[in-house]
Coordinates of C-alpha atoms and ligand atoms in Angstrom, one line a residue:
X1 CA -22.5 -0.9 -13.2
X2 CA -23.3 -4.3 -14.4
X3 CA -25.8 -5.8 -12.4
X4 CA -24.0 -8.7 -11.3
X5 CA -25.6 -9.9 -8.1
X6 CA -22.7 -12.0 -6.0
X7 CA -22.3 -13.2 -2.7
X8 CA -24.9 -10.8 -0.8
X9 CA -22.8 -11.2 2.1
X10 CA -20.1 -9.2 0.6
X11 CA -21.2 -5.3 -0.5
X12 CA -20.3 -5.0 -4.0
X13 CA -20.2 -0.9 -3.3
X14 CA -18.7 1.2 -0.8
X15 CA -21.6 3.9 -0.1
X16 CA -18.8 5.7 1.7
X17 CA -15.1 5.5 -0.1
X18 CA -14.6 5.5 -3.3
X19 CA -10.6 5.6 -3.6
X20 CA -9.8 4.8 0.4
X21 CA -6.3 4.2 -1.0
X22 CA -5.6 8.0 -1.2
X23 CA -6.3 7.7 2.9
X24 CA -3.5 5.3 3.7
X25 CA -0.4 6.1 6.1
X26 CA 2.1 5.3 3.0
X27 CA 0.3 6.6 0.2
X28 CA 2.5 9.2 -1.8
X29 CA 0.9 12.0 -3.3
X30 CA 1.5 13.0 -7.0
X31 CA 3.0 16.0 -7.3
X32 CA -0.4 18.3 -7.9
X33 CA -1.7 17.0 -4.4
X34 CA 1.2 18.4 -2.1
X35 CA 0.2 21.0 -0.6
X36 CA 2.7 24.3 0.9
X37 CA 6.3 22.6 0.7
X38 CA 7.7 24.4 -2.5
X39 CA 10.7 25.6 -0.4
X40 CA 11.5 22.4 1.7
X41 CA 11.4 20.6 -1.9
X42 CA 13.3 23.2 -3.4
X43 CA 16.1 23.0 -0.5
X44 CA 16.0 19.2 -0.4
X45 CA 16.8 19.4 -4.2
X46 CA 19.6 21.5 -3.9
X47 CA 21.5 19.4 -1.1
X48 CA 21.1 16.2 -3.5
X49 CA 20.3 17.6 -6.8
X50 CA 24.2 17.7 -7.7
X51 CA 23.8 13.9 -8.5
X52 CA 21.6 14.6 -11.1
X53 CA 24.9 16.3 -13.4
X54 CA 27.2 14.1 -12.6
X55 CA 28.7 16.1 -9.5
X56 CA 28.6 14.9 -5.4
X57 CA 25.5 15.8 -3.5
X58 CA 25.3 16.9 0.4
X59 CA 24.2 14.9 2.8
X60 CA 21.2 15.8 4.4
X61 CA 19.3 16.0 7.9
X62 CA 15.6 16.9 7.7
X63 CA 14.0 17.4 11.1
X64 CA 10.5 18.3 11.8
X65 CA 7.5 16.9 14.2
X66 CA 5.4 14.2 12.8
X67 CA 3.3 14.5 10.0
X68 CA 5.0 17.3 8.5
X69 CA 5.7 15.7 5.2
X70 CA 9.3 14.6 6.0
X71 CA 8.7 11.3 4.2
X72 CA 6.8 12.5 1.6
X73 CA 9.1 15.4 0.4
X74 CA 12.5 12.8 0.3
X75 CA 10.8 10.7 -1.5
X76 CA 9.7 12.8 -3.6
X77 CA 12.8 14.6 -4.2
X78 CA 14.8 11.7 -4.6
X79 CA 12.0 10.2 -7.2
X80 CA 12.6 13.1 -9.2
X81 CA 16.1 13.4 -8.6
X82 CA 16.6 9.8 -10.3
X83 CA 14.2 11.0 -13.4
X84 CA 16.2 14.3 -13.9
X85 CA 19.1 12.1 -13.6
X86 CA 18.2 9.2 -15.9
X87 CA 17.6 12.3 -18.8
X88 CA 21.5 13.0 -18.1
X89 CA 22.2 9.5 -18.6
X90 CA 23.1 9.3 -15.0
X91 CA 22.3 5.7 -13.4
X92 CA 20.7 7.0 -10.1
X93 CA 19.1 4.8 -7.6
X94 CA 16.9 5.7 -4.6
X95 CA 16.8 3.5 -1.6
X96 CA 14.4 3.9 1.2
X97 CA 15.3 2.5 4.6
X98 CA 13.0 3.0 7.6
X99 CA 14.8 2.5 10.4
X100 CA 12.2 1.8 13.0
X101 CA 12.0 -1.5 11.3
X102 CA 15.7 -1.6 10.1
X103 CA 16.6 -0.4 13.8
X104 CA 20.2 -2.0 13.5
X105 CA 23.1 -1.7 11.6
X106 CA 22.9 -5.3 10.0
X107 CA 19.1 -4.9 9.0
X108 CA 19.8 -1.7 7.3
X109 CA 22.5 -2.8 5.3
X110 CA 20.9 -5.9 4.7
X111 CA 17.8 -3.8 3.4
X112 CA 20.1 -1.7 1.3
X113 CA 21.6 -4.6 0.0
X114 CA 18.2 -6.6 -0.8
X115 CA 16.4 -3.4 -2.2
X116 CA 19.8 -2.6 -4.4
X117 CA 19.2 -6.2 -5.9
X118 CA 15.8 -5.5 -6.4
X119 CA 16.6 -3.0 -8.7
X120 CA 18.8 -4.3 -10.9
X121 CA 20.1 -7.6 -12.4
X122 CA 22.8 -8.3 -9.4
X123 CA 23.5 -12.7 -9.6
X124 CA 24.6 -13.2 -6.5
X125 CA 22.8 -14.8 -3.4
X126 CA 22.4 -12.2 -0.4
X127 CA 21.7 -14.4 2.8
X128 CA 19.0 -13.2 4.6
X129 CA 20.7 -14.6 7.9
X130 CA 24.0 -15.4 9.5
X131 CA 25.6 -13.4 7.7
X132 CA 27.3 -9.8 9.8
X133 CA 27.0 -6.6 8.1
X134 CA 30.5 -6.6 6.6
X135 CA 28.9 -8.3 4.2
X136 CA 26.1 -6.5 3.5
X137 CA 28.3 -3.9 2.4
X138 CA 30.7 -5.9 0.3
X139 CA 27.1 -6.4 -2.0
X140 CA 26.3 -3.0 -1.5
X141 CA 29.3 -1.7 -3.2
X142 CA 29.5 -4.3 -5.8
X143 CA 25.6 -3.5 -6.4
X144 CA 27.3 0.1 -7.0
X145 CA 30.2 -0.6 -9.1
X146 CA 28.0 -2.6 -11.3
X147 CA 24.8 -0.7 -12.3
X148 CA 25.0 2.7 -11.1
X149 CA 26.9 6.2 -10.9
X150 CA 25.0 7.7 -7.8
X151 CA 22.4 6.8 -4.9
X152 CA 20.4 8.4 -3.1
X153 CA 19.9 6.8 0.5
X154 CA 16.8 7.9 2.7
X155 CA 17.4 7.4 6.5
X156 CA 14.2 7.7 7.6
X157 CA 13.7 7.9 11.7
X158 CA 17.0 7.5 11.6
X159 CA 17.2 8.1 15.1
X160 CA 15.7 4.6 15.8
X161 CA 19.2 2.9 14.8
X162 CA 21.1 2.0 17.5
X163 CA 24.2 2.8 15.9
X164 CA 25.6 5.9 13.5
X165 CA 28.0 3.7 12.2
X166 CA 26.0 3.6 8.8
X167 CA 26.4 7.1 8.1
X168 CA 30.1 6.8 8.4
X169 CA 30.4 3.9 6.0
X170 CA 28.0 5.5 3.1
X171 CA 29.9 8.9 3.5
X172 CA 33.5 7.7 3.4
X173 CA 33.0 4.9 0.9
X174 CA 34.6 7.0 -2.4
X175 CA 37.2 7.9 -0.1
X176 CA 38.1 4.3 1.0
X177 CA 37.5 3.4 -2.9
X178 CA 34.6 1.1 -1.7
X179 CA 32.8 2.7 -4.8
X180 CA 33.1 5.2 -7.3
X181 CA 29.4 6.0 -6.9
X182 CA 28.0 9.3 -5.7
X183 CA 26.3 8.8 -2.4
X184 CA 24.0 11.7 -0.8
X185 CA 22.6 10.7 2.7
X186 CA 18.7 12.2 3.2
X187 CA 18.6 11.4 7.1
X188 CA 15.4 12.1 8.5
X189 CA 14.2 12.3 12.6
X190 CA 11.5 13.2 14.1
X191 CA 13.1 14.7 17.3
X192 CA 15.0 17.5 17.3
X193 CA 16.8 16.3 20.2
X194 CA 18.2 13.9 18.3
X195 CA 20.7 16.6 16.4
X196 CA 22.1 17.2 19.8
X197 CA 23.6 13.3 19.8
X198 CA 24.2 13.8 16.6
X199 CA 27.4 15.2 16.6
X200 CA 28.7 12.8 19.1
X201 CA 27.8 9.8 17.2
X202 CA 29.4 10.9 14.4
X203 CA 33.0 12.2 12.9
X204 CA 32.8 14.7 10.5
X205 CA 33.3 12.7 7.5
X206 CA 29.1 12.9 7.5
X207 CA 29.1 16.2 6.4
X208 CA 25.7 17.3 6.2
X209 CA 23.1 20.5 6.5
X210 CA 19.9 20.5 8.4
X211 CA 16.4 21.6 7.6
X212 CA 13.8 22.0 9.4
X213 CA 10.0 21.3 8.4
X214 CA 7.9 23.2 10.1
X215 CA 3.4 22.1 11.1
X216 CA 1.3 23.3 9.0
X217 CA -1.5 25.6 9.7
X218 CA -5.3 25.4 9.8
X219 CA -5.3 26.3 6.2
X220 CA -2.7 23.9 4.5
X221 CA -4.0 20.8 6.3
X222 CA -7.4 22.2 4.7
X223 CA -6.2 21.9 1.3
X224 CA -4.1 18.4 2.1
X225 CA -7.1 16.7 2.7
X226 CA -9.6 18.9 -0.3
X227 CA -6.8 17.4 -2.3
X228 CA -8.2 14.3 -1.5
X229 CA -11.4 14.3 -1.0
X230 CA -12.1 12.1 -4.0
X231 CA -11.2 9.3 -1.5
X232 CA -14.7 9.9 -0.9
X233 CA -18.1 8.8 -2.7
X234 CA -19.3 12.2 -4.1
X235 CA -21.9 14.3 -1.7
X236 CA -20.6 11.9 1.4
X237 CA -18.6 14.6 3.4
X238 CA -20.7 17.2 5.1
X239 CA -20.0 20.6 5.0
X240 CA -17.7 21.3 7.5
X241 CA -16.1 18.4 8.2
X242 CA -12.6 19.2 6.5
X243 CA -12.7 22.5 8.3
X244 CA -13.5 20.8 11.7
X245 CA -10.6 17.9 11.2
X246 CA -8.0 20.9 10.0
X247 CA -8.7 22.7 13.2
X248 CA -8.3 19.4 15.1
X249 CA -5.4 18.7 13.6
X250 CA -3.8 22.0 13.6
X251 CA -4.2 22.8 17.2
X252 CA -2.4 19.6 17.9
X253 CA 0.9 20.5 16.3
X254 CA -0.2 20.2 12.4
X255 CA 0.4 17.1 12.0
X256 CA -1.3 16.2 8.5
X257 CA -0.8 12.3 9.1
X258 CA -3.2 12.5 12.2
X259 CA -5.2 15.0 10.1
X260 CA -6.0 12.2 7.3
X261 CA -5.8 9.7 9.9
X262 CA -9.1 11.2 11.5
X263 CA -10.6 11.8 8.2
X264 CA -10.3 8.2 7.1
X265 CA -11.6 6.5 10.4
X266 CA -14.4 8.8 10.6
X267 CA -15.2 7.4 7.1
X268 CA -15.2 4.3 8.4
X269 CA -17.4 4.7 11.9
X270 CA -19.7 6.3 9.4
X271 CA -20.0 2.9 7.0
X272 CA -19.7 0.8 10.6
X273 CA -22.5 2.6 12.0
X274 CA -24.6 2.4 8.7
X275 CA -25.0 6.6 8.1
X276 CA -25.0 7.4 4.6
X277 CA -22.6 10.8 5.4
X278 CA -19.2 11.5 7.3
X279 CA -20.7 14.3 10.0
X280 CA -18.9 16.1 12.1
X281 CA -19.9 14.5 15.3
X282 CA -18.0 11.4 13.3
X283 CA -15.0 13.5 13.4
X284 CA -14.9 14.4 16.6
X285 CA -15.4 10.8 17.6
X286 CA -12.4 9.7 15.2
X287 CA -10.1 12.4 16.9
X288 CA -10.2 10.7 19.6
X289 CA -9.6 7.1 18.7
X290 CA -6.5 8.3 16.7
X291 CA -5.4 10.3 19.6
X292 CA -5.5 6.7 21.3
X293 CA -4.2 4.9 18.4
X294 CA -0.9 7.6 18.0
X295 CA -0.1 7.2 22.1
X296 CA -0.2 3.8 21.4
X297 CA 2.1 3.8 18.6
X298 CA 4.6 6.3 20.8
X299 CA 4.1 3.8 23.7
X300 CA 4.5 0.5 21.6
X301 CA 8.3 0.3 22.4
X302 CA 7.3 1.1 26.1
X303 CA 8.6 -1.5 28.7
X304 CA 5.6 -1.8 31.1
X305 CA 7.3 0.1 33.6
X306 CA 6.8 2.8 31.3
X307 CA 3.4 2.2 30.9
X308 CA 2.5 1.7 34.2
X309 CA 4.3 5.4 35.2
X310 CA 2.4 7.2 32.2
X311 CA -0.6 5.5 33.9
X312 CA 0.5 6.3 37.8
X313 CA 0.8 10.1 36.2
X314 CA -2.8 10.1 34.1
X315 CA -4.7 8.6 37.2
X316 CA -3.3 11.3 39.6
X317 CA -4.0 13.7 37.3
X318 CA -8.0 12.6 37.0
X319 CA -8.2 11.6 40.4
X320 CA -6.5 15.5 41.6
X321 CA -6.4 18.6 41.3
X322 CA -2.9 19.1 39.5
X323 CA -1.6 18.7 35.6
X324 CA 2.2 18.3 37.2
X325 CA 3.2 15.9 39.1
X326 CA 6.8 15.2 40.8
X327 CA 9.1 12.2 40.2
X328 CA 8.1 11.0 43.6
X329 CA 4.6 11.5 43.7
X330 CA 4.2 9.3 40.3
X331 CA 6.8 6.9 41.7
X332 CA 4.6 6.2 45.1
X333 CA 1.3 5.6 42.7
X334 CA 3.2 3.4 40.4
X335 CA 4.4 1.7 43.3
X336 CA 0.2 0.8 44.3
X337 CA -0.8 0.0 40.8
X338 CA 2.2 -2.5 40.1
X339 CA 0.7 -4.6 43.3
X340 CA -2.8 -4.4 41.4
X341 CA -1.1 -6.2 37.9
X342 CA 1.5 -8.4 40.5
X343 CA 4.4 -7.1 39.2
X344 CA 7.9 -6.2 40.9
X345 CA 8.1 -2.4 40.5
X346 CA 11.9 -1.1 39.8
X347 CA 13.6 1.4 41.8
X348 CA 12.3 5.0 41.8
X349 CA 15.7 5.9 39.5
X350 CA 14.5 3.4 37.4
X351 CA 11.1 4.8 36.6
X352 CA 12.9 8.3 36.6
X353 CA 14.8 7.2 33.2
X354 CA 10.9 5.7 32.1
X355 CA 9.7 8.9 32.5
X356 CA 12.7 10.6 30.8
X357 CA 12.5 8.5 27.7
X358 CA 8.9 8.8 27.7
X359 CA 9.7 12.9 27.5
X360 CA 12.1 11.8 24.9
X361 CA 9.2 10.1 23.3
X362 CA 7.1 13.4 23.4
X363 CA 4.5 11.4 25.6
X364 CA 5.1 13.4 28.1
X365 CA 7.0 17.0 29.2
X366 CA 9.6 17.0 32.2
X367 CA 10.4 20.3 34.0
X368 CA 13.1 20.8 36.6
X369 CA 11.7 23.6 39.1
X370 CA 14.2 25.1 41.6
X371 CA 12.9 24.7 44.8
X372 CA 15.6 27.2 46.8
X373 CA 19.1 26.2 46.7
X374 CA 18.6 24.3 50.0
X375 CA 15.6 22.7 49.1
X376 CA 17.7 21.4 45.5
X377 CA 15.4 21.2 42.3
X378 CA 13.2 18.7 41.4
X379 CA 11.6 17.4 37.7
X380 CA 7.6 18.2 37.2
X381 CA 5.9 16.1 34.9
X382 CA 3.1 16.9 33.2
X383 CA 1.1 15.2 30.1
X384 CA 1.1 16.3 26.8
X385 CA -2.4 14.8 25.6
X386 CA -5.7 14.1 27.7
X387 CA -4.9 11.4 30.6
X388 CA -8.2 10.0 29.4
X389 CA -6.2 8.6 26.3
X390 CA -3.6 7.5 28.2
X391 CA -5.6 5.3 31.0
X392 CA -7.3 4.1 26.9
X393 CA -3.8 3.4 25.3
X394 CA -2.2 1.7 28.2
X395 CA -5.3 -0.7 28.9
X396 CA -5.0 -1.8 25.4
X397 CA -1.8 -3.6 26.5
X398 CA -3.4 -7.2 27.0
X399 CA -1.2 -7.8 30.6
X400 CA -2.9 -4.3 31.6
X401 CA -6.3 -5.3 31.5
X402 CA -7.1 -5.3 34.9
X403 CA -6.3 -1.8 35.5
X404 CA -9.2 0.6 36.3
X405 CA -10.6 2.4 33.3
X406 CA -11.3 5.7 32.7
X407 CA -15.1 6.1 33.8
X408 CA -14.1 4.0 37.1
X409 CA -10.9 6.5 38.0
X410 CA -13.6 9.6 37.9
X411 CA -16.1 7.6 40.0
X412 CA -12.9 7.1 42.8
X413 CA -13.5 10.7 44.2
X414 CA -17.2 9.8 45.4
X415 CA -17.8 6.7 47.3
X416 CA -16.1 3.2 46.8
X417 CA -18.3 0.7 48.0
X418 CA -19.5 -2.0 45.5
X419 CA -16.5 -1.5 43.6
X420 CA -15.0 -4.8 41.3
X421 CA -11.8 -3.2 41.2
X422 CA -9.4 -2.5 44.2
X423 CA -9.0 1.4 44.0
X424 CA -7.6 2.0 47.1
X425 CA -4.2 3.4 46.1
X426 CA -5.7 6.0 43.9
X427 CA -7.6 7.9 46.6
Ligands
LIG501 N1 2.4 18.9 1.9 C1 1.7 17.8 1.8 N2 0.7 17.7 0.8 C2 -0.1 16.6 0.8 N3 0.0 15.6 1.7 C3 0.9 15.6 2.7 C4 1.8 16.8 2.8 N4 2.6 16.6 3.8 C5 2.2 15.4 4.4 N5 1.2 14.8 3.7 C6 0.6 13.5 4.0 O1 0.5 13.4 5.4 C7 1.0 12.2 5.8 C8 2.2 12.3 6.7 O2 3.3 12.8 6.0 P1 4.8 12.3 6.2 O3 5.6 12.7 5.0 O4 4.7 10.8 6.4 O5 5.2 13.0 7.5 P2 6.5 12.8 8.4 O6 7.4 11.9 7.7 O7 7.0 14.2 8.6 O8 6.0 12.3 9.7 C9 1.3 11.3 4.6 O9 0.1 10.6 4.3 C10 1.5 12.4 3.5 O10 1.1 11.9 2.2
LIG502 MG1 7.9 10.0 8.3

């Protein structure tokens, strides 16, 4: 390296990454680093793959917990798809949408619409406001009719759109001569549950199959991240530390986001805390703030009713004896801690639909238990990750601060003198 001395402020050398890029949340594989998903990307291809001779593609649903390569495999698919179909002579173009940003019908059209334009030499103006998603369309489908014979459209979290109408427009267009353009639908959720209200959204002009992605295993998330280990500076991983993250990871659901996730941020305590290798105690460190960081992300949406029941249920689970808890009994603890951030608590029904969407969420799992016919049945909720990264996530919430933390919740079952915080209703 030229020995050019610069601002000494700045490193001119990462001692720890040397292609971090391979680390990052959006970062798409080439093809040689995907690791165990020949048959989803096989299936995939043969819903859409029709497009690529001229012929109309199914629609697709792909459903599968996080980090199961969802993402990855459409786009990959429909990346290829276009190349296959470009060697036909077939004008193929591939639009991603993710609909936890697009979350309404106008935003994803208006996406659509902007990305279609993108791609091609389309004149006219598409307002980026005040403008209803009639006529996002209209562009859509003279985007179509001008420069291409098929699309492929990726829904992704599709179950974040507060409408199905969407699907319905893309799937009927042809037939409502909107476009001669082949449309195939790759809609993509992360909740199973979401199939169930599927159906009801929708008429059955979305015809469409399902598949289902399924974790991977101790030994898949290995080779993900071997695959890219050259994010690394060479000799900077200990031994062990893949294994140790691939357990991690595939003991909570196989989730290879989380798995790189972990990788990456122990990479970066490491460099933080000035070691010259990623060890395994770096890991284990780095599982946890990503645990903190993905309960966060689940909770972002979270009114802070929500958050203050998720934290009413962690607290009673470190300051008791039980992992369940009844509807009630985090109802009459939410009740306390809403007087300790001044805030009007909602009815007990109200929380009860908190808690449900928070189930929804995976944050949490509800249970009904019968109690005998007389006694009627009542839910049990019970958390699905350590409360300790709960009372974390929910803290982080700025208007939360005041709450206990973690270290002073454990301290409530001995004595509770001398304490700064008010932790009366947690005894
Ligand atoms: N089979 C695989 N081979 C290599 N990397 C993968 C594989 N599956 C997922 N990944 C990586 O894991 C992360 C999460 O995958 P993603 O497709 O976003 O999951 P999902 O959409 O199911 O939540 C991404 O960084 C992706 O590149
Ligand atoms: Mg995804």
């Amino acid at each position: 390296m030229a020995e050019q001395a610069g601002d000494p402020l700045f490193q001119s050398h990462d001692p720890i990454f040397d292609r971090k890029e391979l680390l990052h949340v959006g970062h798409v594989p080439d093809e040689d680093r995907i690791v165990g998903r020949d048959d989803e990307i096989q299936s995939v291809a043969a819903e859409v793959g029709a497009i690529t001779r001229g012929d109309p593609p199914n629609n697709v649903m792909i459903y599968g917990k996080t980090g199961t390569g969802k993402s990855l495999i459409s786009r990959h698919v429909a990346t290829r798809a276009q190349t296959a179909a470009r060697d036909n002579e077939i004008d193929c173009g591939v639009l991603y949408v993710d609909c936890s940003e697009a979350n309404t019908e106008t935003r994803a059209t208006r996406q659509l619409a902007l990305s279609l334009k993108d791609q091609t030499g389309y004149q006219e103006n598409i307002p980026l406001r005040g403008v209803g998603t009639m006529e996002y369309y209209q562009h859509i489908w003279g985007i179509l009719e001008d420069f291409f014979d098929a699309i492929i459209v990726i829904l992704d979290e599709i179950d974040k759109l507060d409408n199905s109408n969407i699907l319905m427009q893309l799937s009927r267009a042809r037939e409502a001569q909107k476009t001669d353009a082949y449309i195939g639908v790759i809609g993509i959720s992360n909740k199973v549950k979401y199939r169930e209200t599927l159906d009801e959204r929708i008429d059955s002009s979305f015809g469409h199959r399902e598949l289902f992605f399924h974790p991977y295993d101790a030994s898949q998330l290995r080779e993900i991240m071997r695959n890219r280990e050259d994010a690394f500076q060479p000799e900077v991983l200990e031994g062990g530390t893949i294994e140790l993250c691939a357990a991690l990871a595939a003991k909570k659901h196989g989730d290879a986001r989380k798995a790189i996730e972990i990788l990456k941020e122990a990479g970066e305590l490491a460099r933080r805390t000035g070691s010259e290798t990623v060890s395994e105690s770096h890991i284990q460190q780095a599982q946890e703030v990503a645990e903190i960081n993905r309960i966060e992300e689940l909770t972002s949406g979270a009114t802070v009713h929500a958050k203050l029941a998720l934290y009413a249920l962690a607290s009673r689970i470190i300051t008791g004896d039980r992992e369940t808890h009844k509807t009630r009994e985090i109802y009459e603890r939410y009740v306390g801690i809403c007087n300790m951030v001044t805030t009007d608590p909602i009815t007990e029904n109200g929380l009860y639909r908190q808690l449900k969407e928070q189930a929804f969420l995976g944050v949490i799992e509800s249970e009904k238990t019968g109690g005998g016919r007389s006694q009627g049945s009542y839910l049990l909720h019970r958390l699905v990750t350590d409360p300790k990264h709960i009372i974390k996530a929910v803290r982080r919430d700025d208007s939360l601060k005041e709450l206990p933390t973690y270290d002073q919740l454990t301290e409530t079952g001995s004595a509770t003198n001398n304490r700064d915080v008010d932790l009366s209703s947690f005894s």
